[in-house]
Coordinates of C-alpha atoms (C1' of nucleotides) in Angstrom, one line a residue:
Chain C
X105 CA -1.0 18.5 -0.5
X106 CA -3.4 21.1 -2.2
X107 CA -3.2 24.6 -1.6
X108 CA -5.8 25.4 1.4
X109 CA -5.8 29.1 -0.2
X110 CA -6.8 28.1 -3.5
X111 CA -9.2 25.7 -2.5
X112 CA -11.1 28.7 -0.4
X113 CA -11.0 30.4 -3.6
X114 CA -12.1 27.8 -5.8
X115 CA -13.8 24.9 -4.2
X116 CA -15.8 23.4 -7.1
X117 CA -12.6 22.7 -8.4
X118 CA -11.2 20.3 -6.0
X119 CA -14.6 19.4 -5.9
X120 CA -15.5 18.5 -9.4
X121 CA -11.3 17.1 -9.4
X122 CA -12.0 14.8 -6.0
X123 CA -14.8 13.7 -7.7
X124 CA -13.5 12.6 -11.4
X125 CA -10.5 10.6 -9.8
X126 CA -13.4 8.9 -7.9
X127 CA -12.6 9.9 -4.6
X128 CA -14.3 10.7 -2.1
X129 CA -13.6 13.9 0.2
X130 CA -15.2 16.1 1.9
X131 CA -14.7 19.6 0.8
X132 CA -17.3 20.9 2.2
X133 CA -16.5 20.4 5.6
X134 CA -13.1 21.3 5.1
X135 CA -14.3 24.3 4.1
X136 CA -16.1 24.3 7.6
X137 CA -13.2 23.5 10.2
X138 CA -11.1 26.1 8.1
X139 CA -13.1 28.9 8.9
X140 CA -13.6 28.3 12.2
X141 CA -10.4 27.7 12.6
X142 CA -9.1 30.8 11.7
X143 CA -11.9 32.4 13.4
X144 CA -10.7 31.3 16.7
X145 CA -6.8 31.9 15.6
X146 CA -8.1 35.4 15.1
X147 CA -9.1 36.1 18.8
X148 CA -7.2 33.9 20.3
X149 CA -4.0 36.5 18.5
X150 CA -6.0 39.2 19.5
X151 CA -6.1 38.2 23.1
X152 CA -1.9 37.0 23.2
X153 CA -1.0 40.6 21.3
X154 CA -3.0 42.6 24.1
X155 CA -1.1 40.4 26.9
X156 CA 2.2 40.6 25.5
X157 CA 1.2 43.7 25.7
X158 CA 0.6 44.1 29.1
X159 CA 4.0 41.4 30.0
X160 CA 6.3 44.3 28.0
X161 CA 4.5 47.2 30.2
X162 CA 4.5 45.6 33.4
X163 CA 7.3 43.0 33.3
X164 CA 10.0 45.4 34.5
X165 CA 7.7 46.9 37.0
X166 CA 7.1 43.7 38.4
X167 CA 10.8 42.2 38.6
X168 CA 11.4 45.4 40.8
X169 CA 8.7 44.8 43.1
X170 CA 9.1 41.1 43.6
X171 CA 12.8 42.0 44.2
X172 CA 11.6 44.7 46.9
X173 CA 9.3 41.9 48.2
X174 CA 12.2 40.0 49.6
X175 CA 13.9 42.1 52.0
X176 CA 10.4 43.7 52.6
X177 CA 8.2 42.9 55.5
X178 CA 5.3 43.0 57.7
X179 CA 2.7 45.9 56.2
X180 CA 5.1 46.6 54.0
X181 CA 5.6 43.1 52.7
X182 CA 1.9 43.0 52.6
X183 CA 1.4 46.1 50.4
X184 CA 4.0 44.9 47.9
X185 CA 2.4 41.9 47.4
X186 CA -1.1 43.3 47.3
X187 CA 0.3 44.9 44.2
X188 CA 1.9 42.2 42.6
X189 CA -1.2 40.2 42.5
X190 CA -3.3 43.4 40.9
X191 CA -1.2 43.8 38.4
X192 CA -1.1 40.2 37.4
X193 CA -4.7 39.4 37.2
X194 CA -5.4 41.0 33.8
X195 CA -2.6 38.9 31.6
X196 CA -3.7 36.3 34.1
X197 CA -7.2 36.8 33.1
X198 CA -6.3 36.8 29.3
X199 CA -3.7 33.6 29.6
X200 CA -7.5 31.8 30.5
X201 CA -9.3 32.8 27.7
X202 CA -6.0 31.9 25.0
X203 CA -6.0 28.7 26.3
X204 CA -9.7 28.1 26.3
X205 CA -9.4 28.8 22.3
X206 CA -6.3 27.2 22.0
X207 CA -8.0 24.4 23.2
X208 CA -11.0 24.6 20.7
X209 CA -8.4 25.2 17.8
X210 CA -6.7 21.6 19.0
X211 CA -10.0 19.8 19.0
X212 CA -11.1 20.7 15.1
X213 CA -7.1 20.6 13.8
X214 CA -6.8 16.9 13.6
X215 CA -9.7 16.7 11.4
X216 CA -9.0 19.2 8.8
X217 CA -5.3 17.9 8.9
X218 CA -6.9 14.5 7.9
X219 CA -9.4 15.9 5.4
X220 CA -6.7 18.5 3.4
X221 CA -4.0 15.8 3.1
X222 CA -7.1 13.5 1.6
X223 CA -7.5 16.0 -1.0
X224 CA -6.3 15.5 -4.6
X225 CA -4.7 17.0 -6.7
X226 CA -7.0 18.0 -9.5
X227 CA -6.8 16.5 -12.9
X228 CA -5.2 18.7 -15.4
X229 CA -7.9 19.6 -18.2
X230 CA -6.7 18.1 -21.1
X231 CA -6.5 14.6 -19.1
X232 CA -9.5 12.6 -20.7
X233 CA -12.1 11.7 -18.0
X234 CA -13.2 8.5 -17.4
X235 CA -13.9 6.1 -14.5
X236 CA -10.9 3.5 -14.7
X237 CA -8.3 1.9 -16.5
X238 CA -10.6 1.0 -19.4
X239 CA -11.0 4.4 -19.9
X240 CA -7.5 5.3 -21.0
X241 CA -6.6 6.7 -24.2
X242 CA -3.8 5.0 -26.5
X243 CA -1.2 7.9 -27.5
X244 CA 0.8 6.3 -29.9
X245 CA 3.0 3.0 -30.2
X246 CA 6.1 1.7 -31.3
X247 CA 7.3 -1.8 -32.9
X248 CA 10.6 -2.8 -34.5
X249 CA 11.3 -4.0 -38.0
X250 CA 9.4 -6.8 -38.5
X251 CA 6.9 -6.5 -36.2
X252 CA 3.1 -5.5 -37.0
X253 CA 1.1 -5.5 -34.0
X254 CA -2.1 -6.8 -35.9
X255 CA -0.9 -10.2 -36.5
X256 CA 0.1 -12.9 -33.8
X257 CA 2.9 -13.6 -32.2
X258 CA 3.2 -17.1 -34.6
X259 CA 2.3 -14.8 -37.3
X260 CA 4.3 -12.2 -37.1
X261 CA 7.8 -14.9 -35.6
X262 CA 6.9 -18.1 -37.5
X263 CA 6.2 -20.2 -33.9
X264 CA 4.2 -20.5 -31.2
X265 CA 5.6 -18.2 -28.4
X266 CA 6.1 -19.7 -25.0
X267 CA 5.5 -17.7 -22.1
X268 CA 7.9 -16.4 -19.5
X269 CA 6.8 -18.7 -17.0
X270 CA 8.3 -21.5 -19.1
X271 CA 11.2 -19.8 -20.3
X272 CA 12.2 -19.2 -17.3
X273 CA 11.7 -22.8 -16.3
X274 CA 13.4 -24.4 -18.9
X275 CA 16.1 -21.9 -19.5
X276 CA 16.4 -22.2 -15.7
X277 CA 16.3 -18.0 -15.3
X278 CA 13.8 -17.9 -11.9
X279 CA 13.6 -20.6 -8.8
X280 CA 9.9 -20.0 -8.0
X281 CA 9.5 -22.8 -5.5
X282 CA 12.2 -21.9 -3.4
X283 CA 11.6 -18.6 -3.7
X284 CA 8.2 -19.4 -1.8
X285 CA 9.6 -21.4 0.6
X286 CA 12.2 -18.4 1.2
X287 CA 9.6 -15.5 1.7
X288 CA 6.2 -16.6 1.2
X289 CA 3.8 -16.2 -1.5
X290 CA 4.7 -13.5 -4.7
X291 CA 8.5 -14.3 -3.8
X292 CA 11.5 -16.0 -6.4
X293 CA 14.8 -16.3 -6.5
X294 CA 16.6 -15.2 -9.7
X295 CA 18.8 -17.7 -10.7
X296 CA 22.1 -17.9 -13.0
X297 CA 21.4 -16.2 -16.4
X298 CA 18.0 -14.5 -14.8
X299 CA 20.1 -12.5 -12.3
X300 CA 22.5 -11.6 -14.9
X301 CA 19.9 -10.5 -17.3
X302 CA 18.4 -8.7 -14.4
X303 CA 21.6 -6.8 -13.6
X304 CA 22.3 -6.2 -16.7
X305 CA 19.3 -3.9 -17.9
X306 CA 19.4 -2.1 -14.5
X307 CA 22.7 -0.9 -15.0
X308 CA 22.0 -0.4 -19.0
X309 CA 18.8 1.5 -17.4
X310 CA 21.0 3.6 -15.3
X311 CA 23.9 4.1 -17.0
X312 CA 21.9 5.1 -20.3
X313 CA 20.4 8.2 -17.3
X314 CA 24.1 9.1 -16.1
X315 CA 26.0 8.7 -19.2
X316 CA 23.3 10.1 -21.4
X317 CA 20.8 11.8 -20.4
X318 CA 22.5 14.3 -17.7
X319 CA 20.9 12.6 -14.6
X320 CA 22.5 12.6 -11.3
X321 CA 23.2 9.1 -9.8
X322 CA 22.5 8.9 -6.3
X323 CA 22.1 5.6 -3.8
X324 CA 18.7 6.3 -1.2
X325 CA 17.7 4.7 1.9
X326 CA 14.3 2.0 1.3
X327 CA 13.8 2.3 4.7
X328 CA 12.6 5.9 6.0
X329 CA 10.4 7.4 8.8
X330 CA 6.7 7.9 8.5
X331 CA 7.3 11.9 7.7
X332 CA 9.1 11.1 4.5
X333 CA 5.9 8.6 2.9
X334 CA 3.6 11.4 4.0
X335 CA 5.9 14.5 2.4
X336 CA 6.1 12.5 -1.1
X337 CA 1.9 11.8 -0.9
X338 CA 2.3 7.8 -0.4
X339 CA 0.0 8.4 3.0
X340 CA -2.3 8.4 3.8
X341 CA -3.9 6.9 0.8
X342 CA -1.3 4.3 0.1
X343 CA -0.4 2.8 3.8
X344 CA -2.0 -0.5 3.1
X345 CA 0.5 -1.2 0.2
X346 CA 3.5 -0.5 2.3
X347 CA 5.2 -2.9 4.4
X348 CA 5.8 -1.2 8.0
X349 CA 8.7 -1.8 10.5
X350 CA 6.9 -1.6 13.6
X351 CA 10.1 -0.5 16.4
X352 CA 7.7 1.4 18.2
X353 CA 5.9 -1.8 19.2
X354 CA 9.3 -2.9 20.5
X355 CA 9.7 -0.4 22.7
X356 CA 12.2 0.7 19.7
X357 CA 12.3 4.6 18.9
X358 CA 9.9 4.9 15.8
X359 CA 8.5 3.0 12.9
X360 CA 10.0 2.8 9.5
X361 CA 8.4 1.9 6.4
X362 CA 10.2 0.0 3.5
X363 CA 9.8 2.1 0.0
X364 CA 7.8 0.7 -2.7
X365 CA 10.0 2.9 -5.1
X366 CA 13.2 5.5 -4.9
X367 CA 11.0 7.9 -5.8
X368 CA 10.7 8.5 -1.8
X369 CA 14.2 8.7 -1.5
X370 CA 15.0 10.9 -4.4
X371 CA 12.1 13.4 -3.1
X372 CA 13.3 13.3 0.1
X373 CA 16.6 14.5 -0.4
X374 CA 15.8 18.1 -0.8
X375 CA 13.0 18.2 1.9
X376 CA 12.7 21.4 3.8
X377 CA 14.9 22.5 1.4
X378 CA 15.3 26.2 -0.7
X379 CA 16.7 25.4 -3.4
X380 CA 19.2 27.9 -5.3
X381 CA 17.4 28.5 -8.9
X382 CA 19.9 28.5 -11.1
X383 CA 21.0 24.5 -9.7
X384 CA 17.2 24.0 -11.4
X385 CA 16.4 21.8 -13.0
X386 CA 18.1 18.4 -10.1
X387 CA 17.6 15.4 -12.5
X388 CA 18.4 12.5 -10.6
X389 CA 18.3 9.0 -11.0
X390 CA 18.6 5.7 -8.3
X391 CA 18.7 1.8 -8.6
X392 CA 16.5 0.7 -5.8
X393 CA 14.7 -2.8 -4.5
X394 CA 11.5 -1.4 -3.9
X395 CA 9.0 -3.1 -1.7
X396 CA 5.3 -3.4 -1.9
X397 CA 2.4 -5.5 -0.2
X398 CA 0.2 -5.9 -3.0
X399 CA -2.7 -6.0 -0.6
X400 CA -6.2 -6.9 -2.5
X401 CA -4.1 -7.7 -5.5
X402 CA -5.1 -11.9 -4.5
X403 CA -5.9 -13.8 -7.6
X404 CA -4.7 -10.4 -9.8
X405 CA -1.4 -11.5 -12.0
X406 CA -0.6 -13.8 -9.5
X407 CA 1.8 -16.3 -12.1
X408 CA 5.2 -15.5 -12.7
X409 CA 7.0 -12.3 -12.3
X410 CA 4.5 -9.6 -12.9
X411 CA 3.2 -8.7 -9.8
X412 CA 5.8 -9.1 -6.8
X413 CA 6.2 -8.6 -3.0
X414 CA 10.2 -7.2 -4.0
X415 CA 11.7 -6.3 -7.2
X416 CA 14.5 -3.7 -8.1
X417 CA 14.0 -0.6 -9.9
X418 CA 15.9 2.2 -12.0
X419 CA 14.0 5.7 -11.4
X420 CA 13.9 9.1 -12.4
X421 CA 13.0 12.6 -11.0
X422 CA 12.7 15.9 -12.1
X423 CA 12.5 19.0 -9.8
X424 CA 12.2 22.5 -11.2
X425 CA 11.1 25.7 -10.5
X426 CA 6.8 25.8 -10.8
X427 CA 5.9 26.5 -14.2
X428 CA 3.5 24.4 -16.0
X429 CA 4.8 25.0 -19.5
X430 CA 8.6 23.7 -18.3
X431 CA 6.6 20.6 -16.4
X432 CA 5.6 19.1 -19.4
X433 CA 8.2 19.6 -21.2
X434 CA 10.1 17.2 -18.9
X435 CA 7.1 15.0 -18.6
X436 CA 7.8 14.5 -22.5
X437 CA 11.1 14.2 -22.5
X438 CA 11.4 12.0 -19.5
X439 CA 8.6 9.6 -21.5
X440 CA 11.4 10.1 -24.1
X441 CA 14.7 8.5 -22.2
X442 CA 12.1 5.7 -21.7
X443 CA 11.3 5.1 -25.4
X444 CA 14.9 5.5 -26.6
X445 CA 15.6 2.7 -23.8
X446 CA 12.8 0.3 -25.0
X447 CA 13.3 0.9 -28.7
X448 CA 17.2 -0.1 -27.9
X449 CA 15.7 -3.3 -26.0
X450 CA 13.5 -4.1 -29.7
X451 CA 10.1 -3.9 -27.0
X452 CA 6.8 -3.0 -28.6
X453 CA 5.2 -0.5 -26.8
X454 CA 2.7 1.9 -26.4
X455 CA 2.2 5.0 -24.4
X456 CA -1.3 5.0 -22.6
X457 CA -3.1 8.5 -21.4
X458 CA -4.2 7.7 -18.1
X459 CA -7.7 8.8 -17.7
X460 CA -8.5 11.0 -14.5
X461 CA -10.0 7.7 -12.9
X462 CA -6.9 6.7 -13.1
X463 CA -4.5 9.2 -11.8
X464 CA -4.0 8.9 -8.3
X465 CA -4.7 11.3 -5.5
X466 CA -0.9 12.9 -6.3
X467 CA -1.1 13.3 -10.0
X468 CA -2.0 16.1 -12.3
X469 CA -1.4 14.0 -15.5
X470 CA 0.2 10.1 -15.7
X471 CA 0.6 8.3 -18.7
X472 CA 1.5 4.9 -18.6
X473 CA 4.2 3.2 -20.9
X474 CA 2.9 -1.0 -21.3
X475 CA 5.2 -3.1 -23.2
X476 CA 3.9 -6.2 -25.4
X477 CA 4.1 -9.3 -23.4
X478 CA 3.1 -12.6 -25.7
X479 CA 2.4 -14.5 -22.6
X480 CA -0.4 -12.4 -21.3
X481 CA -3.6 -11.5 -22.5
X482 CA -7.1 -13.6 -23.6
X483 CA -6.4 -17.7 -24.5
X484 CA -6.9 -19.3 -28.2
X485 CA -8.9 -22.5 -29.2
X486 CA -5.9 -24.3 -27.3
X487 CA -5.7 -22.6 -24.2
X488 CA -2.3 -20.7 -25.4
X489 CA -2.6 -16.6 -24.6
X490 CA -2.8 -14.4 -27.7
X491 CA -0.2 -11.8 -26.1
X492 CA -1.6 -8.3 -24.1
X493 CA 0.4 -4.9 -23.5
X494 CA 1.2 -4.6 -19.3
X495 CA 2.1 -1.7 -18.0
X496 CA 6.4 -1.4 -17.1
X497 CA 6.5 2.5 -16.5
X498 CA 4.2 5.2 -15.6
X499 CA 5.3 8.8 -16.0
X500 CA 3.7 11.4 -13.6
X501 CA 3.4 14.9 -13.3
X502 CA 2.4 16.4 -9.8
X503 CA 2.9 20.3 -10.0
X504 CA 3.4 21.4 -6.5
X505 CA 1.6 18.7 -4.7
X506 CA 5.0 17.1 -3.7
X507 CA 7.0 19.8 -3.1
X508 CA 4.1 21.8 -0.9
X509 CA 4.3 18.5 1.3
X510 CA 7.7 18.1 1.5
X511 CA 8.1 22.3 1.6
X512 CA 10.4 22.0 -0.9
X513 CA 11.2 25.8 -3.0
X514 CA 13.2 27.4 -4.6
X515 CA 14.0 31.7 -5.0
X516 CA 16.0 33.7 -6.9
X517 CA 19.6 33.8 -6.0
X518 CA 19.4 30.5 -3.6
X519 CA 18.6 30.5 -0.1
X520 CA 20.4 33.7 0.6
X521 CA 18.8 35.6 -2.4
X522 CA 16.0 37.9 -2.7
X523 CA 12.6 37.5 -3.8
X524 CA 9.3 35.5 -2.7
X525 CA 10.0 31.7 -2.5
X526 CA 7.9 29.2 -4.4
X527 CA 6.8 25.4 -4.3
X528 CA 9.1 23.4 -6.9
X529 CA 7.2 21.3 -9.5
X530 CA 8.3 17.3 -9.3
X531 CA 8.3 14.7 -11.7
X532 CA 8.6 10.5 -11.8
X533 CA 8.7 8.0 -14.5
X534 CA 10.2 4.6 -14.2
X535 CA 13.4 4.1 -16.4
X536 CA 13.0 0.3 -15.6
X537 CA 11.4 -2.2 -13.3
X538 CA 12.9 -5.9 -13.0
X539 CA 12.0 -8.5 -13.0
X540 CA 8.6 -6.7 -14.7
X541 CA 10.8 -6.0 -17.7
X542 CA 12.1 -9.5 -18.4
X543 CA 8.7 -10.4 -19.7
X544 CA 9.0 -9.1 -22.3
X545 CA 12.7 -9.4 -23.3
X546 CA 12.4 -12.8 -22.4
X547 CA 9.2 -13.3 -24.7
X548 CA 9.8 -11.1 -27.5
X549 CA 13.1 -12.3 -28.1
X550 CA 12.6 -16.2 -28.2
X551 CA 13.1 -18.3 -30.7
X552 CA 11.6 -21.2 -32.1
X553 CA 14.6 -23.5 -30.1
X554 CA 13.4 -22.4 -27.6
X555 CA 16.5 -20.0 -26.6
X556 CA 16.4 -16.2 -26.2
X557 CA 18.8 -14.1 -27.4
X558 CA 20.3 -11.2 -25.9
X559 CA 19.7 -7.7 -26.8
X560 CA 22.1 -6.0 -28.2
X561 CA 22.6 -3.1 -25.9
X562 CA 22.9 -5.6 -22.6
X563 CA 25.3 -8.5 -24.2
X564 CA 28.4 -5.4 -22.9
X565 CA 26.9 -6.2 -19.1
X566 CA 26.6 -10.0 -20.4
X567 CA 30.0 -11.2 -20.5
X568 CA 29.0 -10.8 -24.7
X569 CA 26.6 -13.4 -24.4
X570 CA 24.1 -13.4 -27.5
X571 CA 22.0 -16.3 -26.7
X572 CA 20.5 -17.8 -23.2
X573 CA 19.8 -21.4 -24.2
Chain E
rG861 C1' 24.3 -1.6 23.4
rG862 C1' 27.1 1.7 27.4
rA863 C1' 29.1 6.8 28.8
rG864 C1' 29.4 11.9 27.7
rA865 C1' 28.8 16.7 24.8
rG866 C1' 25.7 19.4 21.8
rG867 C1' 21.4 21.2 18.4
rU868 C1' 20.3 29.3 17.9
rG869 C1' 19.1 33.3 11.4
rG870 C1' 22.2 31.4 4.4
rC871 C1' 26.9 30.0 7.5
rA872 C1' 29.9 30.7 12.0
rG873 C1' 28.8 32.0 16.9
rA874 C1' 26.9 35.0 21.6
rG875 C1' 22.7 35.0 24.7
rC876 C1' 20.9 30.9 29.7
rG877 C1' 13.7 34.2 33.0
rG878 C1' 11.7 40.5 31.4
rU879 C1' 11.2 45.7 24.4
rU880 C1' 16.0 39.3 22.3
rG881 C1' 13.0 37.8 16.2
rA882 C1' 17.5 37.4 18.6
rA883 C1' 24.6 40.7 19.8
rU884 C1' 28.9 40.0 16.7
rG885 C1' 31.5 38.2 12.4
rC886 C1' 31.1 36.1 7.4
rG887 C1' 28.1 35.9 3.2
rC888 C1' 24.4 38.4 0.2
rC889 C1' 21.8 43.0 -1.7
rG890 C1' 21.8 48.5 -2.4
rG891 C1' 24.7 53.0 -2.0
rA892 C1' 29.3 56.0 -1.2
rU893 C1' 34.5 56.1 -2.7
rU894 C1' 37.2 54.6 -7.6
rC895 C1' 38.7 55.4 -14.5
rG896 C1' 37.2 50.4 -13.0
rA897 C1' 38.1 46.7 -9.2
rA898 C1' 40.1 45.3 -4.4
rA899 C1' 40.2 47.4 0.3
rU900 C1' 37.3 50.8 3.3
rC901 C1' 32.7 53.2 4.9
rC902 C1' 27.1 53.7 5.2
rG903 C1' 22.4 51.2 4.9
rG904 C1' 19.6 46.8 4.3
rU905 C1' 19.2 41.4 4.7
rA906 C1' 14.5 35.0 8.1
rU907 C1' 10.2 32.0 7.3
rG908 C1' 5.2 30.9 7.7
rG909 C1' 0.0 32.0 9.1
rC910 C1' -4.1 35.3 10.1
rC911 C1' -6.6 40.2 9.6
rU912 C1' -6.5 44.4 6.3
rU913 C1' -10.0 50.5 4.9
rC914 C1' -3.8 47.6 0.9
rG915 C1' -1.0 52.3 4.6
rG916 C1' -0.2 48.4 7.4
rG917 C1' -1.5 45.5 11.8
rU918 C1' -0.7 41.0 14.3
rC919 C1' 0.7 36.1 15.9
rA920 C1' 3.9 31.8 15.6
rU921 C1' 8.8 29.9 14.9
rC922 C1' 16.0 29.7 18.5
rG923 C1' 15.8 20.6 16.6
rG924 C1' 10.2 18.7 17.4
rG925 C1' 6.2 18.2 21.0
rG926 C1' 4.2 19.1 25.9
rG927 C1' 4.7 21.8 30.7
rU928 C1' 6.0 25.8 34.6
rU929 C1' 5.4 31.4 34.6
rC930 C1' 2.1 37.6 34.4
rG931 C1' 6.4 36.8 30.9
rA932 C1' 10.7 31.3 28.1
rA933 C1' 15.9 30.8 23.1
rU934 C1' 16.7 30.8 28.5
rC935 C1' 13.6 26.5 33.7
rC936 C1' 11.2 21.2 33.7
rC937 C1' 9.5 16.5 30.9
rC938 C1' 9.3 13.3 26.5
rC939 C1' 11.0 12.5 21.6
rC940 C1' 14.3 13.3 17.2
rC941 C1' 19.1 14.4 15.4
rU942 C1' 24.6 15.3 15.4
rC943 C1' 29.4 14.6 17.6
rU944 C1' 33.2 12.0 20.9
rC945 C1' 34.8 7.6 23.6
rC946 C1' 34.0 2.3 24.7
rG947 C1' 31.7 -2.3 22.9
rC948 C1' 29.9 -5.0 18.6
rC949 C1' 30.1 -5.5 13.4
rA950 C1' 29.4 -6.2 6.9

RNA sequence: GGAGAGGUGGCAGAGCGGUUGAAUGCGCCGGAUUCGAAAUCCGGUAUGGCCUUCGGGUCAUCGGGGGUUCGAAUCCCCCCCUCUCCGCCA
């Protein structure tokens, strides 16, 4: 959620921001309901300070009377009440009017709720613009030894690479038929070798976080209330792409929604939360399965493993006091763990500037990390792809969108301490997502037998197996 | 799933229709005392919104939402959460 303040201040920026991540929103008549809003909250307050007013003068007065009232009677009795009534007709009066703004206020809220949680965050300006994904900017890349990313695959290996599809079938890694018959379409069922390799670079993923780079482990539930996808800025925009647990519909207490990543959980842990400074920066990292409809996405990836109803993933966070210089720092070195991970795994990569087209409603700045995959990209003379980069992580940096949702802060001296609280700055970057990730192990490290060989770094979660043949 | 008990400030814990935004204790901050510290004493100590002539004013918030009332932390309704016992269970 944006600042309602600074967008009084400053519309044309959330403006000129709605409109470079090509959405639409309108400011203007948020703008509107705002100020009537607070125009009516002003006399309605008004009208409640003058009768509390009036309750504190004449409250005693009146518990004495009313008390007289019953063992009063006849003229007496009449008088007594007489009196009552006159002196309750003016906060009577007044209780009218409160309620008759209280009731406009309720009938404009809804909207401008609807309106200011629609509003994104604006693009940081050093983000390139641009309209989509075609429009990103290429940072840098990374190959190992022996690899030159301007010749093929066959060039660069000595053979014709086979894709992940048929590795997996003939190295019998992934059951995609019964995986179908299991759950329906986008489903599979990791088999032997493909579960252990998939095991063993999420726990090489989240053990390099622990053990190395000083992040917290921590388990999360997938399956949370509606409050928690709203507080980390999944909804409303992303409620089509979420599977949804519909109790309410029987006759159950709420709904529950099932996480398309831990990010949820992780950001939810410190909800309504203030947050002691000097425990800043809370690094922490989960393994989670993460769920995800993939809702308009027919026809889009649809073979193999890329794009996927369920799949497990290894994620990081960052949450730190709000200062934009210390927010990308981590952004950087949170791209870092990432790179050290993939140059261990011997992936070519390439970190990819996501334009503001691009960003998301949440984001101030995301680059996207996309690992070589052999088995992707445009087909040669023989119908055989000539290889494509696909996107494995995406690292994103959200100032106090998050945190303002969630009303997460932190203040000097922790939640006892002095001082103004703030909104915490958050951060998220995938450490790794499998199956996504086997692609490319699987393809960048076959051989011309037709086995792959392990990486190094996993063979220790491998049972010290070097080859999958 | 059944039965019961609860949810109050950073924490513990009173209040159960009328200056109660809330006693008291702990914690925390400032001060006194001390060579310094402990102990003791004094003072202070919620969050958010709106208005502001920037002095301040004002409203909301006692799990959440509605209601009753001139007036609600206190009464009523719905929901959420926690705990205890029974049942079931990886």
């Amino acid at each position: 959620m944006i600042d309602l303040k600074a967008l009084r201040d400053n519309p044309e920026r959330f403006k000129t921001g709605a409109q470079l991540k090509g959405v639409t929103v309108d400011v203007d008549r948020l703008l509107q309901l705002d100020a009537s809003k607070r125009e009516l909250g002003t006399r309605a307050e008004a009208l409640r300070a003058e009768q509390k007013k009036l309750a504190k003068e004449t409250g005693p007065k009146l518990g004495q009377l009313m008390g007289k009232m019953k063992s009063a009677s006849g003229a007496e009795k009449a008088a007594l009440e007489a009196e009552v009534e006159s002196i309750k007709a003016a906060p009577a009066r007044l209780k009218d009017d409160i309620q008759k703004l209280e009731a406009e206020i309720a009938a404009i809220d809804p909207e401008l709720q609807t309106i200011l949680l629609a509003v994104p965050l604006p693009p940081d300006n050093d983000v390139p613009r641009g309209t989509s994904e075609a429009d990103n900017v290429e940072l840098r890349r990374w190959a190992p030894d022996g690899w030159d990313f301007a010749k093929s695959f066959e060039e660069n290996k000595g053979f014709a690479p086979k894709t992940h599809l048929e590795l997996c079938e003939s190295l019998g890694l992934v059951d995609f038929p019964r995986g179908v018959k299991i759950a329906g379409s986008r489903s599979y069922v990791l088999t032997g070798r493909g579960m252990q390799l998939h095991q063993a670079i999420l726990r090489f993923a989240f053990d390099t976080m622990v053990n190395e780079n000083g992040f917290t482990p921590m388990s999360v539930p997938v399956l949370v209330r509606e409050e928690s996808m709203v507080g980390t800025g999944f909804f409303p925009a992303g409620r089509d792409q979420t599977y949804h647990i519909e109790e309410s519909a029987r006759g159950g207490g709420y709904d529950m929604f099932l996480t398309g990543t831990g990010e949820v959980g992780l950001m939810g842990l410190h909800a309504d939360e203030i947050l002691d400074e000097t425990t800043l920066p809370r690094k922490y990292v989960t393994v989670s399965t993460c769920f995800r409809r993939e809702a308009g996405a027919a026809g889009k990836d649809t073979a193999g493993l890329y794009r996927i109803h369920q799949f497990d993933k290894v994620e990081q966070v960052i949450i730190d006091k709000a200062d934009e210089q210390t927010s990308r720092a981590h952004h950087q070195s949170m791209m870092g763990y990432v790179e050290g991970l993939l140059q261990k795994l011997g992936l070519p990569y390439r970190l990819l500037q996501c334009c503001t087209g691009d960003l998301g409603v949440k984001n101030a700045d995301m680059v996207d990390i996309e690992c070589w995959m052999p088995g992707r990209g445009d087909v040669n003379s023989d119908g055989r792809p000539t290889g494509a980069f696909g996107e494995t992580h995406s690292a994103s940096r959200l100032y106090d969108y998050q945190c303002r949702r969630l009303n997460m802060r932190h203040r000097e001296g922790g939640e006892a301490g002095k001082g103004a609280t703030t909104f915490c700055h958050s951060l998220n970057n995938t450490v790794a997502a499998s199956p996504r990730i086997l692609i490319p192990i699987l393809e960048m490290h076959q051989n011309a037998d037709g086995s792959v060989t392990v990486p190094e770094a996993l063979r220790g979660y491998m049972g010290s197996l070097e080859v999958i043949a």
